[in-house]
Amino acid sequence: PVLVESLIVLIIVLFVHAVVWDRYSWCAVALAIQAFYVQFKWDRLLQLGGAVFQFRAAANSGLLPASMVIPLLGIVMKERCKSAGIVYFERFGIVVASTGMLVALFLSVIAVGITKPVPTNTCILTGVAGSIIIYTMKHSLTVSEVIEVLEVLLIFVYLSMILLYLLPRCFTPGEALLVLGGISFVLNQLIKRSLNVIEGRGDPMDFFLLVAVVGVVLLGLFFTVLFIFMDSGTWISSMFFHMMTAVLGLGVIMPWLYRLIQRNPLFWLLQFLFQTQTRVYLLVYWTFLAASACGVVFYQNAKRSSESKKHQASTITRKYFHFIVVATYVPGLIYDRQLLYIAAVLCLAVFIFLEYIRYFRIKPFGQTLRHLLSLFLDERDSGPLILTHIYLLLGMSLPVWLFPRSCAPKGTLPGAGALVPYSGVLAVGVGDTIASVFGSTVGEIKWPGTKKTFEGTMTAIFAQIIAVALILIFDSSVNLNSSYAWILASVSLVSLLEAYTTQIDNLLLPLYLQIMFMA
């Protein structure tokens, strides 16, 4: 399975660079080859328990698929913005690609360094790949851009040491690379923009996302350190938690956001949410769907209470939430993407805050949340945090957040790029859901070495093609310009990746589908 997963990722890399071949393509191919070799060293370390931190069990390291995501995103963003003539974001894409390559290379060096005996051939490959990447960066980046890349790498190193120690068994090395690399980049961007605020410049939506992500991460780090010295399950600790959340939110996060957008964040948010009648209708509709999701949780827990044997939610039951999320995102993508952008940010902040309440057992809802959510745990929730629902939200939202709006003057990209915001809906909401439902009910022919079935994968591909046809019918802004063969190839490769990967597919698949569509 690892070899097939690696082959699929290498095919995606070659597909992308067949379209956008330039000097960075050599770097990406060199990085992919060395990551292919190094991931076997990581796998061996995980099996022998020789890794520095405790990583998620029952999964391989996932180094190759994770290593290629950020560099490929940067490269396709650079090409899109270059064709649109937006120089600032073209340079930004180069910085993203360089940062992703350097962070992935750092993780590879760690694996090689702690492997005993030292793998000579892998060391040589890592050295060659590193030399190519550094040489290309030297001739491509300005001094300020090099400093920015090194700042992200430094933040990544410190975040990795802190979070991987505090949260054992929550990530594989590849998932840690994606999640912590993304947080490191967001934190660096927020610091950079906070130090260079120019009144009236910048999109308030982008600032809202940056401050929300950094705010909830810093909040979690603060309470994790605090509750080392306090029992978080008492009423005093719980009152202190709620009080300090209000103090940090109103005393730090709100003023920070005010400095960036130059207006009261709460007033701006209320004005934004209720600006048009369409937004009011969407908010009412989303409230109904949220209540339906809560109803599913309570109903399944009631079934568990009424049964004598231990009851655990089935795969099909868990996929109810995928259907609800699709029903949430599709109207937002068609009618108001800006509202969907902000609503997804708010929802992410709420999800993470509720996970803090569950994890720290904050009264009065901490223990209740633990009981309710334990029904929906699977083998991927082996650590102290429950992250699968947060990954589902991220997988649906990242294509919306990462869509290069400044490089799409008409609000959409030409060809297959028009489907970029729908990447999460197609890969996770439709493809992964249909594959799981049909694979677990009617699937008989299993892919070699996996539990996934041939019938599930083929049905997922067919369902995504039907979904693309429906998007063409209902979203007038989408014009594919006869790029149907590329869309079919993209959907097929990502569906095959879903069948063979042991990483969090809710996070990985939408990003790869977005990369293919943007290319």
Short mmCIF file of C-alpha atoms in Angstrom, two decimals:
data_model
loop_
_atom_site.label_atom_id
_atom_site.label_comp_id
_atom_site.label_asym_id
_atom_site.label_seq_id
_atom_site.Cartn_x
_atom_site.Cartn_y
_atom_site.Cartn_z
CA PRO A 1 0.00 0.00 0.00
CA VAL A 2 2.80 2.46 0.78
CA LEU A 3 4.39 1.86 -2.62
CA VAL A 4 1.08 2.37 -4.44
CA GLU A 5 0.35 5.52 -2.42
CA SER A 6 3.82 6.84 -3.29
CA LEU A 7 3.32 6.00 -6.97
CA ILE A 8 0.00 7.91 -7.06
CA VAL A 9 1.62 10.96 -5.44
CA LEU A 10 4.55 10.84 -7.90
CA ILE A 11 2.08 10.66 -10.81
CA ILE A 12 0.26 13.74 -9.45
CA VAL A 13 3.62 15.56 -9.13
CA LEU A 14 4.52 14.70 -12.74
CA PHE A 15 1.04 15.68 -13.99
CA VAL A 16 1.33 19.09 -12.33
CA HIS A 17 4.83 19.74 -13.63
CA ALA A 18 3.93 18.60 -17.13
CA VAL A 19 1.77 21.73 -17.15
CA VAL A 20 3.91 24.20 -15.14
CA TRP A 21 7.47 22.98 -15.66
CA ASP A 22 10.12 25.50 -14.52
CA ARG A 23 13.15 25.64 -12.23
CA TYR A 24 11.02 24.84 -9.16
CA SER A 25 9.91 21.61 -10.82
CA TRP A 26 13.41 20.19 -10.45
CA CYS A 27 13.25 20.99 -6.75
CA ALA A 28 9.82 19.36 -6.35
CA VAL A 29 10.88 16.17 -8.18
CA ALA A 30 14.11 15.96 -6.13
CA LEU A 31 12.12 16.49 -2.92
CA ALA A 32 9.62 13.77 -3.92
CA ILE A 33 12.37 11.22 -4.64
CA GLN A 34 14.20 11.81 -1.36
CA ALA A 35 10.91 11.87 0.62
CA PHE A 36 10.06 8.48 -0.95
CA TYR A 37 13.23 7.00 0.51
CA VAL A 38 13.13 8.82 3.83
CA GLN A 39 9.52 7.82 4.60
CA PHE A 40 10.67 4.19 4.88
CA LYS A 41 13.17 5.31 7.55
CA TRP A 42 10.33 7.05 9.37
CA ASP A 43 8.17 3.92 9.09
CA ARG A 44 10.96 1.81 10.56
CA LEU A 45 11.43 4.28 13.42
CA LEU A 46 7.69 4.19 14.17
CA GLN A 47 7.61 0.37 14.17
CA LEU A 48 10.62 0.11 16.49
CA GLY A 49 9.49 2.96 18.75
CA GLY A 50 12.64 4.91 17.96
CA ALA A 51 10.96 8.20 17.01
CA VAL A 52 11.59 11.16 19.31
CA PHE A 53 7.83 11.75 19.89
CA GLN A 54 4.81 9.45 20.05
CA PHE A 55 3.00 9.44 16.71
CA ARG A 56 -0.38 8.01 15.71
CA ALA A 57 -0.34 4.21 15.48
CA ALA A 58 -1.88 2.04 12.73
CA ALA A 59 -0.65 4.41 10.00
CA ASN A 60 2.56 4.90 8.04
CA SER A 61 4.59 8.08 8.32
CA GLY A 62 2.91 9.70 5.30
CA LEU A 63 6.01 11.80 4.64
CA LEU A 64 5.85 11.75 0.82
CA PRO A 65 2.19 12.78 0.34
CA ALA A 66 2.49 15.46 3.04
CA SER A 67 5.84 16.79 1.80
CA MET A 68 4.47 17.62 -1.64
CA VAL A 69 1.29 19.50 -0.65
CA ILE A 70 2.68 22.92 0.36
CA PRO A 71 5.34 23.10 -2.42
CA LEU A 72 2.82 22.14 -5.10
CA LEU A 73 0.27 24.64 -3.76
CA GLY A 74 2.89 27.39 -3.94
CA ILE A 75 3.93 26.44 -7.47
CA VAL A 76 0.41 26.34 -8.94
CA MET A 77 -0.47 29.58 -7.11
CA LYS A 78 2.61 31.22 -8.62
CA GLU A 79 1.60 30.14 -12.12
CA ARG A 80 -2.00 31.29 -11.76
CA CYS A 81 -0.98 34.71 -10.42
CA LYS A 82 1.76 35.05 -13.03
CA SER A 83 -0.76 34.50 -15.83
CA ALA A 84 -3.05 37.09 -14.17
CA GLY A 85 -0.16 39.58 -13.92
CA ILE A 86 -0.32 39.92 -10.11
CA VAL A 87 3.38 40.16 -9.20
CA TYR A 88 2.92 40.35 -5.40
CA PHE A 89 1.05 37.05 -5.21
CA GLU A 90 3.37 35.47 -7.77
CA ARG A 91 6.24 36.17 -5.35
CA PHE A 92 4.05 34.97 -2.47
CA GLY A 93 3.57 31.64 -4.29
CA ILE A 94 7.35 31.29 -4.61
CA VAL A 95 7.75 31.91 -0.87
CA VAL A 96 5.05 29.30 -0.08
CA ALA A 97 6.74 26.70 -2.31
CA SER A 98 10.21 27.41 -0.87
CA THR A 99 8.89 27.26 2.70
CA GLY A 100 7.13 23.94 2.08
CA MET A 101 10.26 22.41 0.57
CA LEU A 102 12.52 23.56 3.40
CA VAL A 103 10.15 22.38 6.16
CA ALA A 104 9.73 18.97 4.46
CA LEU A 105 13.50 18.70 4.04
CA PHE A 106 13.99 19.48 7.73
CA LEU A 107 11.64 16.65 8.71
CA SER A 108 13.58 14.30 6.42
CA VAL A 109 16.90 15.31 7.98
CA ILE A 110 15.47 14.57 11.45
CA ALA A 111 14.49 11.04 10.36
CA VAL A 112 17.89 10.38 8.78
CA GLY A 113 19.71 11.79 11.80
CA ILE A 114 18.06 9.54 14.38
CA THR A 115 18.16 6.35 12.27
CA LYS A 116 20.83 3.86 13.44
CA PRO A 117 22.93 2.80 11.61
CA VAL A 118 23.11 5.93 9.48
CA PRO A 119 21.54 5.18 6.03
CA THR A 120 24.32 6.26 3.65
CA ASN A 121 22.33 6.18 0.40
CA THR A 122 19.40 8.10 1.90
CA CYS A 123 21.80 10.67 3.35
CA ILE A 124 23.29 11.22 -0.11
CA LEU A 125 19.84 11.60 -1.67
CA THR A 126 18.75 14.06 1.04
CA GLY A 127 21.97 16.03 0.54
CA VAL A 128 21.49 16.21 -3.24
CA ALA A 129 17.82 17.27 -2.88
CA GLY A 130 18.79 19.87 -0.26
CA SER A 131 21.53 21.25 -2.48
CA ILE A 132 19.15 21.62 -5.44
CA ILE A 133 16.51 23.34 -3.29
CA ILE A 134 18.97 25.72 -1.60
CA TYR A 135 20.68 26.56 -4.93
CA THR A 136 17.30 27.37 -6.52
CA MET A 137 16.23 29.45 -3.50
CA LYS A 138 19.52 31.38 -3.65
CA HIS A 139 18.82 32.42 -7.25
CA SER A 140 15.05 32.97 -6.83
CA LEU A 141 14.41 34.68 -3.48
CA THR A 142 15.26 38.16 -2.28
CA VAL A 143 16.95 38.63 1.09
CA SER A 144 13.64 39.52 2.79
CA GLU A 145 11.98 36.43 1.32
CA VAL A 146 14.82 34.19 2.54
CA ILE A 147 14.40 35.66 6.03
CA GLU A 148 10.64 34.99 5.85
CA VAL A 149 11.24 31.34 4.89
CA LEU A 150 13.71 30.89 7.76
CA GLU A 151 11.26 32.52 10.19
CA VAL A 152 8.57 29.97 9.27
CA LEU A 153 11.10 27.14 9.67
CA LEU A 154 12.07 28.42 13.13
CA ILE A 155 8.41 28.69 14.22
CA PHE A 156 7.80 25.17 12.87
CA VAL A 157 10.70 23.73 14.88
CA TYR A 158 9.50 25.26 18.16
CA LEU A 159 5.82 24.43 17.54
CA SER A 160 6.76 20.83 16.73
CA MET A 161 8.73 20.41 19.93
CA ILE A 162 5.91 21.88 22.04
CA LEU A 163 2.79 20.40 20.44
CA LEU A 164 4.13 16.93 19.64
CA TYR A 165 5.25 16.63 23.27
CA LEU A 166 1.92 17.89 24.65
CA LEU A 167 -0.25 15.90 22.19
CA PRO A 168 1.16 12.36 21.85
CA ARG A 169 -0.39 9.98 19.27
CA CYS A 170 -2.47 12.74 17.65
CA PHE A 171 -0.49 12.97 14.39
CA THR A 172 1.63 10.97 12.01
CA PRO A 173 4.86 12.73 10.89
CA GLY A 174 3.12 13.68 7.64
CA GLU A 175 0.05 15.08 9.38
CA ALA A 176 2.30 17.01 11.76
CA LEU A 177 4.10 18.48 8.76
CA LEU A 178 0.82 19.67 7.21
CA VAL A 179 -0.89 20.95 10.36
CA LEU A 180 2.09 22.50 12.13
CA GLY A 181 3.56 23.80 8.88
CA GLY A 182 0.27 25.53 8.11
CA ILE A 183 0.00 27.03 11.61
CA SER A 184 3.63 28.21 11.41
CA PHE A 185 2.99 29.95 8.10
CA VAL A 186 -0.21 31.58 9.37
CA LEU A 187 1.54 32.82 12.54
CA ASN A 188 4.42 34.28 10.53
CA GLN A 189 2.01 36.01 8.13
CA LEU A 190 0.07 37.52 11.03
CA ILE A 191 3.24 38.84 12.68
CA LYS A 192 4.49 40.24 9.36
CA ARG A 193 1.21 41.99 8.56
CA SER A 194 0.79 43.29 12.12
CA LEU A 195 4.19 45.00 11.91
CA ASN A 196 3.42 46.49 8.49
CA VAL A 197 -0.15 47.70 8.83
CA ILE A 198 -1.19 50.27 6.24
CA GLU A 199 -4.65 51.76 6.72
CA GLY A 200 -7.14 50.57 4.14
CA ARG A 201 -4.84 47.89 2.76
CA GLY A 202 -5.61 44.18 2.99
CA ASP A 203 -8.79 42.14 3.03
CA PRO A 204 -10.54 42.02 6.44
CA MET A 205 -11.58 38.42 5.69
CA ASP A 206 -7.93 37.34 5.47
CA PHE A 207 -7.08 39.10 8.72
CA PHE A 208 -10.10 37.48 10.36
CA LEU A 209 -8.81 34.01 9.39
CA LEU A 210 -5.23 34.71 10.54
CA VAL A 211 -6.25 36.14 13.92
CA ALA A 212 -8.81 33.37 14.57
CA VAL A 213 -6.32 30.55 13.87
CA VAL A 214 -3.48 32.09 15.87
CA GLY A 215 -5.86 33.13 18.68
CA VAL A 216 -7.27 29.64 19.30
CA VAL A 217 -3.80 28.04 19.09
CA LEU A 218 -2.33 30.49 21.61
CA LEU A 219 -5.38 30.01 23.83
CA GLY A 220 -4.80 26.26 23.82
CA LEU A 221 -1.10 26.60 24.61
CA PHE A 222 -1.85 28.99 27.47
CA PHE A 223 -4.39 26.68 29.13
CA THR A 224 -2.26 23.58 28.54
CA VAL A 225 0.61 25.15 30.49
CA LEU A 226 -1.76 26.54 33.12
CA PHE A 227 -3.49 23.21 33.80
CA ILE A 228 -0.19 21.48 34.40
CA PHE A 229 -0.30 23.24 37.78
CA MET A 230 -4.07 23.10 38.33
CA ASP A 231 -6.78 20.44 38.24
CA SER A 232 -8.85 21.47 35.23
CA GLY A 233 -11.94 19.50 36.32
CA THR A 234 -12.89 21.66 39.32
CA TRP A 235 -15.44 24.49 39.31
CA ILE A 236 -12.75 27.03 40.28
CA SER A 237 -10.56 26.02 37.33
CA SER A 238 -13.57 26.07 35.03
CA MET A 239 -14.56 29.58 36.13
CA PHE A 240 -10.97 30.68 35.66
CA PHE A 241 -10.98 29.12 32.16
CA HIS A 242 -14.08 31.05 31.08
CA MET A 243 -12.85 34.27 32.66
CA MET A 244 -9.40 34.07 31.02
CA THR A 245 -10.98 33.19 27.67
CA ALA A 246 -13.03 36.40 27.88
CA VAL A 247 -9.98 38.42 28.96
CA LEU A 248 -7.76 37.06 26.16
CA GLY A 249 -10.54 37.39 23.59
CA LEU A 250 -11.60 40.93 24.47
CA GLY A 251 -8.22 42.17 25.68
CA VAL A 252 -5.84 40.67 23.11
CA ILE A 253 -7.56 39.15 20.07
CA MET A 254 -10.14 41.92 19.52
CA PRO A 255 -7.63 44.81 19.79
CA TRP A 256 -5.25 42.89 17.52
CA LEU A 257 -8.00 42.47 14.92
CA TYR A 258 -9.00 46.14 15.35
CA ARG A 259 -5.44 47.21 14.56
CA LEU A 260 -5.44 45.14 11.38
CA ILE A 261 -8.86 46.04 9.91
CA GLN A 262 -9.03 49.58 11.36
CA ARG A 263 -12.62 49.19 12.62
CA ASN A 264 -14.53 47.51 15.44
CA PRO A 265 -14.38 43.75 14.67
CA LEU A 266 -17.76 42.94 16.26
CA PHE A 267 -19.58 45.75 14.43
CA TRP A 268 -17.85 44.77 11.18
CA LEU A 269 -18.85 41.12 11.67
CA LEU A 270 -22.50 41.91 12.41
CA GLN A 271 -22.71 44.27 9.44
CA PHE A 272 -21.08 41.64 7.22
CA LEU A 273 -23.34 38.77 8.32
CA PHE A 274 -26.61 40.64 7.85
CA GLN A 275 -25.62 42.75 4.85
CA THR A 276 -28.05 41.17 2.38
CA GLN A 277 -31.25 39.16 2.54
CA THR A 278 -29.50 36.18 0.92
CA ARG A 279 -27.07 36.05 3.83
CA VAL A 280 -29.91 36.04 6.35
CA TYR A 281 -31.57 33.13 4.52
CA LEU A 282 -28.26 31.21 4.41
CA LEU A 283 -27.64 31.78 8.13
CA VAL A 284 -31.14 30.51 9.01
CA TYR A 285 -30.63 27.47 6.77
CA TRP A 286 -27.20 26.72 8.30
CA THR A 287 -28.68 27.04 11.80
CA PHE A 288 -31.26 24.39 10.89
CA LEU A 289 -28.50 22.07 9.59
CA ALA A 290 -26.44 22.59 12.75
CA ALA A 291 -29.46 21.67 14.84
CA SER A 292 -29.92 18.56 12.67
CA ALA A 293 -26.29 17.52 13.27
CA CYS A 294 -26.80 17.93 17.03
CA GLY A 295 -29.98 15.87 16.73
CA VAL A 296 -28.01 13.02 15.10
CA VAL A 297 -25.50 13.09 17.98
CA PHE A 298 -28.21 12.98 20.66
CA TYR A 299 -30.21 10.29 18.84
CA GLN A 300 -27.19 8.00 18.44
CA ASN A 301 -26.30 8.45 22.11
CA ALA A 302 -29.87 7.63 23.10
CA LYS A 303 -29.60 4.39 21.10
CA ARG A 304 -26.37 3.56 22.92
CA SER A 305 -28.03 4.14 26.30
CA SER A 306 -30.98 1.88 25.44
CA GLU A 307 -28.80 -1.05 24.30
CA SER A 308 -27.21 -3.44 26.74
CA LYS A 309 -24.11 -4.07 24.65
CA LYS A 310 -21.53 -1.46 23.84
CA HIS A 311 -22.77 0.59 20.91
CA GLN A 312 -20.42 2.39 18.49
CA ALA A 313 -21.48 4.53 15.56
CA SER A 314 -21.13 2.75 12.21
CA THR A 315 -19.27 4.12 9.19
CA ILE A 316 -22.57 5.00 7.50
CA THR A 317 -23.73 6.89 10.60
CA ARG A 318 -20.54 8.94 10.67
CA LYS A 319 -21.05 9.79 7.00
CA TYR A 320 -24.34 11.51 7.90
CA PHE A 321 -22.19 14.43 8.95
CA HIS A 322 -20.50 14.45 5.53
CA PHE A 323 -23.92 14.78 3.88
CA ILE A 324 -24.83 17.61 6.26
CA VAL A 325 -21.56 19.40 5.50
CA VAL A 326 -22.15 19.08 1.74
CA ALA A 327 -25.64 20.53 2.22
CA THR A 328 -24.00 23.38 4.15
CA TYR A 329 -21.21 24.26 1.74
CA VAL A 330 -22.85 23.93 -1.68
CA PRO A 331 -25.41 26.77 -1.24
CA GLY A 332 -22.65 28.97 0.24
CA LEU A 333 -20.37 28.30 -2.74
CA ILE A 334 -23.15 29.08 -5.21
CA TYR A 335 -24.74 32.12 -3.57
CA ASP A 336 -22.20 33.82 -1.27
CA ARG A 337 -18.61 32.59 -0.98
CA GLN A 338 -17.53 35.50 1.21
CA LEU A 339 -20.14 34.60 3.82
CA LEU A 340 -19.08 30.94 3.64
CA TYR A 341 -15.45 32.02 4.17
CA ILE A 342 -16.24 33.90 7.39
CA ALA A 343 -18.77 31.32 8.63
CA ALA A 344 -16.17 28.55 8.21
CA VAL A 345 -13.65 30.58 10.23
CA LEU A 346 -16.17 31.08 13.03
CA CYS A 347 -17.12 27.41 12.96
CA LEU A 348 -13.44 26.35 13.18
CA ALA A 349 -12.91 28.59 16.21
CA VAL A 350 -16.05 27.15 17.89
CA PHE A 351 -15.01 23.55 17.14
CA ILE A 352 -11.53 24.04 18.60
CA PHE A 353 -12.90 25.89 21.65
CA LEU A 354 -15.39 23.05 22.32
CA GLU A 355 -12.55 20.55 22.00
CA TYR A 356 -10.64 22.51 24.66
CA ILE A 357 -13.71 22.27 26.93
CA ARG A 358 -13.93 18.50 26.32
CA TYR A 359 -10.19 17.86 26.66
CA PHE A 360 -9.76 19.89 29.88
CA ARG A 361 -13.14 18.66 31.28
CA ILE A 362 -14.30 22.23 31.80
CA LYS A 363 -17.58 22.43 33.70
CA PRO A 364 -20.48 22.38 33.05
CA PHE A 365 -20.19 20.81 29.56
CA GLY A 366 -16.78 19.09 29.49
CA GLN A 367 -17.81 15.67 30.75
CA THR A 368 -21.01 15.73 28.67
CA LEU A 369 -19.04 16.41 25.50
CA ARG A 370 -16.67 13.55 26.35
CA HIS A 371 -19.60 11.17 26.68
CA LEU A 372 -21.41 12.37 23.53
CA LEU A 373 -18.38 12.37 21.21
CA SER A 374 -16.88 9.08 22.42
CA LEU A 375 -19.56 7.30 20.36
CA PHE A 376 -18.06 8.61 17.11
CA LEU A 377 -14.41 7.78 17.76
CA ASP A 378 -12.49 5.66 15.25
CA GLU A 379 -8.92 4.33 15.08
CA ARG A 380 -7.59 7.72 13.95
CA ASP A 381 -8.59 9.34 17.27
CA SER A 382 -5.94 7.47 19.26
CA GLY A 383 -4.52 10.54 21.03
CA PRO A 384 -5.95 12.78 23.75
CA LEU A 385 -7.66 15.06 21.19
CA ILE A 386 -10.61 14.23 18.93
CA LEU A 387 -9.65 15.82 15.63
CA THR A 388 -11.59 14.04 12.87
CA HIS A 389 -14.51 16.50 12.89
CA ILE A 390 -12.06 19.42 12.83
CA TYR A 391 -10.22 17.79 9.89
CA LEU A 392 -13.56 17.43 8.09
CA LEU A 393 -14.23 21.14 8.51
CA LEU A 394 -10.67 22.00 7.40
CA GLY A 395 -10.91 19.75 4.36
CA MET A 396 -14.10 21.49 3.21
CA SER A 397 -12.87 25.00 4.07
CA LEU A 398 -9.23 25.05 2.93
CA PRO A 399 -10.09 25.21 -0.80
CA VAL A 400 -12.32 28.22 -0.01
CA TRP A 401 -9.69 29.92 2.16
CA LEU A 402 -6.76 29.17 -0.17
CA PHE A 403 -8.56 30.21 -3.35
CA PRO A 404 -6.39 32.97 -4.92
CA ARG A 405 -9.11 35.64 -5.09
CA SER A 406 -6.67 38.41 -6.05
CA CYS A 407 -5.52 36.37 -9.07
CA ALA A 408 -9.10 35.75 -10.23
CA PRO A 409 -10.50 39.22 -11.10
CA LYS A 410 -13.88 37.80 -12.15
CA GLY A 411 -14.16 35.71 -8.99
CA THR A 412 -13.34 32.44 -10.75
CA LEU A 413 -10.40 30.81 -12.51
CA PRO A 414 -10.61 29.56 -16.12
CA GLY A 415 -11.04 25.90 -17.00
CA ALA A 416 -10.80 23.31 -14.24
CA GLY A 417 -9.65 26.10 -11.90
CA ALA A 418 -13.30 27.13 -11.60
CA LEU A 419 -13.85 24.00 -9.50
CA VAL A 420 -11.11 24.87 -6.96
CA PRO A 421 -13.55 26.07 -4.22
CA TYR A 422 -15.52 22.83 -4.72
CA SER A 423 -12.46 20.61 -4.10
CA GLY A 424 -13.50 19.80 -0.53
CA VAL A 425 -17.09 19.09 -1.51
CA LEU A 426 -16.00 16.75 -4.32
CA ALA A 427 -13.13 14.92 -2.60
CA VAL A 428 -14.54 14.56 0.93
CA GLY A 429 -18.24 15.39 0.82
CA VAL A 430 -19.01 13.30 -2.28
CA GLY A 431 -16.07 11.01 -3.11
CA ASP A 432 -14.98 9.83 0.34
CA THR A 433 -18.58 9.53 1.57
CA ILE A 434 -19.83 7.50 -1.40
CA ALA A 435 -16.70 5.30 -1.35
CA SER A 436 -17.23 4.48 2.34
CA VAL A 437 -20.98 3.86 2.08
CA PHE A 438 -20.88 1.70 -1.06
CA GLY A 439 -17.60 0.02 -0.14
CA SER A 440 -18.88 -1.06 3.28
CA THR A 441 -22.27 -2.24 1.99
CA VAL A 442 -21.79 -3.77 -1.49
CA GLY A 443 -18.00 -3.85 -1.95
CA GLU A 444 -16.43 -7.28 -2.43
CA ILE A 445 -13.21 -6.81 -4.43
CA LYS A 446 -10.60 -5.25 -2.13
CA TRP A 447 -7.63 -3.25 -3.34
CA PRO A 448 -4.46 -5.29 -2.56
CA GLY A 449 -3.18 -4.65 0.95
CA THR A 450 -6.08 -2.40 2.04
CA LYS A 451 -9.62 -2.60 3.44
CA LYS A 452 -10.92 -0.32 0.68
CA THR A 453 -12.86 -1.86 -2.21
CA PHE A 454 -12.73 -1.48 -5.97
CA GLU A 455 -16.51 -0.91 -6.08
CA GLY A 456 -16.27 1.92 -3.55
CA THR A 457 -13.54 3.72 -5.50
CA MET A 458 -15.28 3.39 -8.88
CA THR A 459 -18.59 4.58 -7.39
CA ALA A 460 -16.80 7.56 -5.83
CA ILE A 461 -15.32 8.58 -9.19
CA PHE A 462 -18.70 8.24 -10.89
CA ALA A 463 -20.42 10.24 -8.12
CA GLN A 464 -17.89 13.07 -8.38
CA ILE A 465 -18.38 13.31 -12.16
CA ILE A 466 -22.15 13.57 -11.58
CA ALA A 467 -21.48 16.25 -8.93
CA VAL A 468 -19.36 18.24 -11.43
CA ALA A 469 -22.24 18.07 -13.94
CA LEU A 470 -24.67 19.35 -11.27
CA ILE A 471 -22.27 22.19 -10.39
CA LEU A 472 -22.21 23.20 -14.07
CA ILE A 473 -26.01 23.29 -14.07
CA PHE A 474 -26.55 25.27 -10.86
CA ASP A 475 -23.44 27.52 -10.69
CA SER A 476 -23.36 29.85 -13.71
CA SER A 477 -19.89 31.15 -12.79
CA VAL A 478 -18.28 27.77 -13.57
CA ASN A 479 -17.01 27.42 -17.15
CA LEU A 480 -14.76 24.40 -17.66
CA ASN A 481 -13.65 25.26 -21.23
CA SER A 482 -13.55 21.61 -22.36
CA SER A 483 -11.06 20.57 -19.64
CA TYR A 484 -13.08 17.43 -18.93
CA ALA A 485 -10.23 14.95 -19.44
CA TRP A 486 -8.09 16.76 -16.85
CA ILE A 487 -11.00 16.79 -14.38
CA LEU A 488 -11.57 13.04 -14.87
CA ALA A 489 -7.86 12.32 -14.38
CA SER A 490 -7.74 14.53 -11.25
CA VAL A 491 -10.79 12.92 -9.66
CA SER A 492 -9.56 9.41 -10.49
CA LEU A 493 -6.06 9.95 -9.04
CA VAL A 494 -7.40 11.50 -5.82
CA SER A 495 -9.95 8.67 -5.44
CA LEU A 496 -7.14 6.10 -5.83
CA LEU A 497 -5.14 8.02 -3.23
CA GLU A 498 -8.13 7.77 -0.87
CA ALA A 499 -8.11 3.99 -1.31
CA TYR A 500 -4.45 3.60 -0.37
CA THR A 501 -3.54 6.36 2.07
CA THR A 502 -3.54 5.80 5.83
CA GLN A 503 -3.32 9.52 6.53
CA ILE A 504 -6.30 11.70 7.44
CA ASP A 505 -8.10 11.70 4.08
CA ASN A 506 -10.39 14.57 5.12
CA LEU A 507 -7.32 16.83 5.12
CA LEU A 508 -5.14 15.37 2.37
CA LEU A 509 -7.58 14.65 -0.48
CA PRO A 510 -9.10 18.17 -0.90
CA LEU A 511 -5.64 19.72 -1.03
CA TYR A 512 -4.46 17.36 -3.78
CA LEU A 513 -7.66 17.87 -5.77
CA GLN A 514 -7.25 21.64 -5.40
CA ILE A 515 -3.66 21.39 -6.66
CA MET A 516 -4.76 19.40 -9.71
CA PHE A 517 -7.60 21.82 -10.52
CA MET A 518 -5.35 24.89 -10.12
CA ALA A 519 -2.68 23.35 -12.36
#
